[in-house]
Amino acid sequence: MKNQNNLFSLNKKTIIITGGAGLIGAAFCRVCAENGAKVVIADTNLRGGKKLVEKIKKETGNKNIVFSRCDITSEASIKSLIKFVLKKFNKIDGLINNAYPRNKNYGRKFEDVTYKDFCENVNTHLGGYFLMTKETARIMKKQKSGNIIFMGSIYGFSAPKFEIYEGTHMTMPIEYAAIKGGIINLTKYLASYFGPYGIRVNAISPGGVSDNQPESFVKKYVRYVKLAPRRMTMQEDISGVLLFLLSDAAAYITGQNIVVDGGWTL
Ligand SMILES: NC(=O)c1ccc[n+]([C@@H]2O[C@H](COP(=O)([O-])OP(=O)(O)OC[C@H]3O[C@@H](n4cnc5c(N)ncnc54)[C@H](O)[C@@H]3O)[C@@H](O)[C@H]2O)c1
């Protein structure tokens, strides 16, 4: 039997986190850094990304945190990211598909979504996750090991409860249902495809993450949460699951979608 002392350690593992400069991405970068990983923040947000590198280095004492500007919708940009990571760290152990590309019209009600906007948002988000995975898995296949994690959502497998958005400027856009539904199914496809190469592929599907939403919305949202005390999802609810999936504790888990929503979708 293997030594199970350091089951959750990410020591010496190189992890790329797309959208690492964002709300959830920053928590992912932190948990990976805290557990000894070499972290690559791959994001289009240069200023936010560089600032986060300094913050995490200071807070965790881990010096192996780098930022590399990357647009997941550009093949050239992804290729240059991978070249940079291999030169610096020699291998890629983990890829977290967590970026959140959306165009300026994203977030409209169903009737107001144009065909062009629908296609553009699906292309950049779902298509970007495909492209990023395709290029990274090429390396992992050669290594005969790797770990790919997709960010899904409760809206990738369950219907919106539209009444929670009433009286706010918010809604649950139709594109998001298509994107996240696609991502959860890509996870299973790729887990099956890459299993023989020792590459695990899983998804995490969080509920709505607390982010200064209007009080009326939060009140209605939490009514559906089953777990007491009723609240929205916090970043640390998700980062613990990420750590588990990246670590050897999950060595025999692939093709799964782990739902982190306090029972909202039950
Ligand atoms: N926030 C939530 O409530 C919630 C709930 C469930 C799932 N999710 C999922 O979690 C992931 C992260 O969401 P978030 O709320 O942290 O978003 P966010 O907007 O806070 O962060 C997204 C990051 O992606 C970066 N980005 C955008 N386009 C990019 C591109 N083309 N290439 C590289 N980087 C790009 C942005 O610069 C930003 O730093 C997304 O997949 C989202 O769908 C979020």
XYZ file of C-alpha atoms and ligand atoms in Angstrom:
310
model
C 0.000 0.000 0.000
C 1.192 3.536 -0.829
C 2.193 5.934 1.944
C -0.907 8.033 2.573
C 0.705 10.734 4.710
C 0.940 13.385 2.036
C -2.134 12.418 0.105
C -3.196 16.015 -0.557
C 0.233 17.434 -1.334
C 0.779 19.138 -4.709
C 4.512 19.332 -4.101
C 6.497 19.758 -7.360
C 3.317 19.633 -9.477
C 3.014 22.277 -12.180
C -0.533 23.552 -12.485
C -1.877 25.953 -15.122
C -4.944 27.897 -14.033
C -6.762 29.712 -16.838
C -8.736 32.708 -15.641
C -6.490 32.547 -12.570
C -6.824 36.279 -11.971
C -10.615 36.099 -11.489
C -12.954 35.575 -8.549
C -12.678 31.774 -8.289
C -9.310 31.534 -10.076
C -7.548 33.559 -7.381
C -8.726 31.101 -4.705
C -7.542 28.220 -6.885
C -4.101 29.814 -7.276
C -3.877 30.295 -3.525
C -4.825 26.710 -2.566
C -2.371 25.304 -5.123
C 0.408 27.596 -3.864
C -0.340 26.725 -0.222
C 0.007 23.040 -1.016
C 3.363 23.302 -2.727
C 2.483 23.492 -6.436
C 4.231 25.498 -9.126
C 1.398 27.754 -10.238
C 0.970 29.339 -13.659
C -1.728 32.008 -13.807
C -2.865 32.116 -17.442
C -5.198 35.029 -17.992
C -5.851 37.940 -20.368
C -5.788 40.309 -17.387
C -2.126 41.298 -17.207
C -2.409 43.827 -14.378
C -4.659 41.701 -12.178
C -2.555 38.606 -12.817
C 0.759 40.239 -11.929
C -0.673 41.799 -8.784
C -2.038 38.418 -7.703
C 1.362 36.744 -8.202
C 2.954 39.160 -5.739
C 0.095 38.790 -3.240
C 0.175 34.986 -3.243
C 3.978 34.846 -3.058
C 3.854 37.095 -0.002
C 0.977 35.297 1.684
C 2.101 31.708 1.072
C 5.893 32.009 0.898
C 5.791 29.932 -2.292
C 8.067 31.585 -4.875
C 7.048 29.373 -7.779
C 4.066 31.434 -8.868
C 4.163 33.005 -12.317
C 1.837 34.904 -14.599
C 1.718 34.325 -18.328
C -0.676 36.337 -20.463
C -2.825 33.886 -22.378
C -6.025 34.091 -24.390
C -7.704 30.674 -24.435
C -9.402 31.512 -27.741
C -6.070 31.917 -29.577
C -4.055 28.910 -30.656
C -0.869 31.003 -30.940
C -1.334 32.395 -27.453
C -1.871 28.918 -25.950
C 1.150 27.509 -27.786
C 3.354 30.284 -26.461
C 2.019 29.688 -22.904
C 2.859 25.991 -23.121
C 6.338 26.744 -24.470
C 6.899 29.127 -21.571
C 5.677 26.623 -18.945
C 7.776 23.751 -20.320
C 10.878 25.938 -20.455
C 10.368 27.100 -16.874
C 9.014 23.971 -15.161
C 9.704 21.089 -17.638
C 6.267 19.490 -17.355
C 2.562 20.159 -16.966
C 0.796 18.131 -14.275
C -2.500 19.960 -14.107
C -4.722 22.181 -16.227
C -7.674 24.006 -14.698
C -10.073 25.280 -17.348
C -11.523 28.161 -15.408
C -11.441 31.255 -17.673
C -14.730 33.031 -18.279
C -14.730 34.682 -21.701
C -17.899 36.632 -22.538
C -18.659 39.344 -25.090
C -20.124 42.767 -24.316
C -23.717 41.603 -24.841
C -23.423 38.583 -22.573
C -26.028 38.259 -19.831
C -29.150 39.282 -21.777
C -32.598 37.757 -21.458
C -33.463 34.954 -23.898
C -35.503 37.173 -26.278
C -32.634 39.660 -26.583
C -29.831 37.194 -27.362
C -28.874 37.428 -31.043
C -27.648 34.459 -33.042
C -24.276 36.193 -33.374
C -23.937 36.718 -29.625
C -25.051 33.166 -28.875
C -22.420 31.734 -31.214
C -19.684 34.102 -30.078
C -20.116 33.285 -26.383
C -20.363 29.547 -26.971
C -17.321 29.679 -29.277
C -15.066 31.575 -26.911
C -16.002 29.793 -23.670
C -16.764 26.190 -24.709
C -14.486 26.446 -27.760
C -11.711 28.002 -25.662
C -11.873 25.150 -23.143
C -11.632 22.697 -26.049
C -8.629 24.465 -27.565
C -6.750 24.868 -24.295
C -7.320 21.205 -23.466
C -6.321 20.012 -26.926
C -2.956 21.782 -26.800
C -2.179 20.840 -23.184
C -3.263 17.216 -23.473
C -0.732 16.817 -26.296
C 2.012 17.310 -23.689
C 0.269 15.207 -21.017
C -0.136 12.354 -23.489
C 3.633 12.331 -24.067
C 4.239 12.442 -20.293
C 1.700 9.618 -19.831
C 0.223 11.548 -16.914
C -1.895 14.595 -16.300
C -4.889 16.022 -14.579
C -7.488 18.184 -16.285
C -10.260 19.942 -14.412
C -13.159 21.742 -16.062
C -15.288 24.386 -14.396
C -18.887 23.400 -14.950
C -21.870 24.877 -13.130
C -25.186 23.859 -11.609
C -26.614 25.342 -14.819
C -24.785 22.735 -16.867
C -27.194 20.054 -15.662
C -30.190 21.775 -14.046
C -32.763 24.355 -15.136
C -32.613 27.932 -13.862
C -35.141 29.083 -11.264
C -35.913 32.348 -13.037
C -37.903 33.857 -10.182
C -34.698 34.439 -8.196
C -33.624 37.031 -10.788
C -36.892 39.014 -10.707
C -36.406 42.670 -9.788
C -32.673 42.611 -10.656
C -30.725 43.301 -13.855
C -29.492 39.700 -13.734
C -30.615 36.546 -15.508
C -29.260 33.122 -16.409
C -28.267 33.454 -20.076
C -29.181 30.686 -22.522
C -25.581 30.530 -23.790
C -24.423 29.517 -20.318
C -26.729 26.468 -20.333
C -25.263 25.397 -23.676
C -21.676 26.097 -22.601
C -21.765 24.376 -19.223
C -23.868 21.449 -20.450
C -21.248 20.997 -23.161
C -18.377 21.246 -20.693
C -19.792 18.537 -18.414
C -20.167 16.196 -21.355
C -16.691 17.061 -22.713
C -15.369 15.981 -19.312
C -16.773 12.472 -19.740
C -15.671 12.219 -23.368
C -12.115 13.275 -22.560
C -11.879 11.093 -19.432
C -12.688 8.111 -21.601
C -10.369 9.237 -24.420
C -7.344 10.032 -22.269
C -7.756 7.383 -19.544
C -5.348 4.994 -21.289
C -2.634 7.691 -21.112
C -2.927 8.110 -17.334
C -4.713 11.434 -17.695
C -7.635 12.094 -15.356
C -10.401 14.513 -16.379
C -13.052 15.789 -13.965
C -15.429 18.727 -13.579
C -16.491 20.875 -10.645
C -19.970 22.411 -10.763
C -20.444 25.151 -8.185
C -23.615 26.969 -7.256
C -23.742 30.776 -7.415
C -20.657 32.260 -5.781
C -21.131 35.118 -3.350
C -19.997 38.320 -5.094
C -21.953 41.333 -3.803
C -25.154 40.306 -5.551
C -28.298 42.342 -4.761
C -29.762 41.421 -1.379
C -33.159 40.532 -2.871
C -31.464 38.016 -5.174
C -29.415 36.428 -2.374
C -32.542 36.079 -0.222
C -34.361 34.225 -3.002
C -31.297 32.191 -4.014
C -30.613 30.815 -0.541
C -34.201 29.604 -0.104
C -33.242 26.674 -2.348
C -30.061 25.794 -0.421
C -30.676 22.638 1.623
C -27.690 22.808 3.939
C -27.813 24.934 7.102
C -26.772 27.658 7.523
C -28.239 28.709 4.163
C -25.769 30.768 2.151
C -24.291 31.223 -1.314
C -21.213 29.269 -2.450
C -17.874 30.611 -1.166
C -14.575 30.323 -3.062
C -13.128 28.077 -0.358
C -16.008 25.600 -0.798
C -14.717 25.067 -4.316
C -10.966 25.253 -3.729
C -11.053 22.307 -1.294
C -12.640 20.147 -3.982
C -10.074 21.366 -6.485
C -7.239 20.352 -4.161
C -8.790 16.915 -3.708
C -9.180 16.341 -7.455
C -5.645 17.529 -8.222
C -4.091 15.392 -5.505
C -3.248 11.718 -5.297
C -6.259 11.289 -2.973
C -8.333 11.288 -6.176
C -5.944 9.027 -8.132
C -8.746 6.642 -9.134
C -11.373 9.254 -9.969
C -12.040 10.304 -13.542
C -14.986 11.495 -15.646
C -16.870 12.870 -12.646
C -18.734 16.107 -12.119
C -18.558 17.156 -8.468
C -21.432 19.439 -7.535
C -20.680 22.038 -4.849
C -23.981 23.809 -4.197
C -25.143 23.070 -0.628
C -27.899 20.940 -2.121
C -29.367 23.791 -4.240
C -30.117 21.491 -7.184
C -31.611 18.628 -5.151
N -19.017 33.017 -10.203
C -19.927 32.056 -10.115
O -20.972 32.181 -9.442
C -19.702 30.743 -10.831
C -20.556 29.668 -10.552
C -20.364 28.457 -11.214
C -19.339 28.338 -12.125
N -18.533 29.410 -12.387
C -17.466 29.215 -13.367
O -16.210 29.423 -12.749
C -15.269 29.920 -13.704
C -14.635 31.210 -13.170
O -15.666 32.155 -12.939
P -15.436 33.506 -12.113
O -16.738 33.842 -11.481
O -14.228 33.401 -11.267
O -15.189 34.553 -13.305
P -14.366 35.933 -13.310
O -14.974 36.770 -14.377
O -14.256 36.500 -11.935
O -12.916 35.483 -13.769
C -12.684 34.998 -15.045
C -11.255 35.265 -15.461
O -11.120 34.783 -16.819
C -10.309 35.714 -17.518
N -10.584 35.568 -18.955
C -11.662 36.018 -19.660
N -11.530 35.692 -20.962
C -10.349 35.023 -21.082
C -9.670 34.439 -22.187
N -10.159 34.492 -23.435
N -8.480 33.815 -21.947
C -7.952 33.773 -20.687
N -8.553 34.327 -19.618
C -9.736 34.939 -19.816
C -10.687 37.081 -16.967
O -9.683 38.038 -17.211
C -10.893 36.765 -15.489
O -9.704 36.981 -14.752
C -16.058 30.099 -15.006
O -15.932 28.948 -15.773
C -17.477 30.224 -14.518
O -18.417 29.854 -15.499
C -18.688 30.603 -11.760
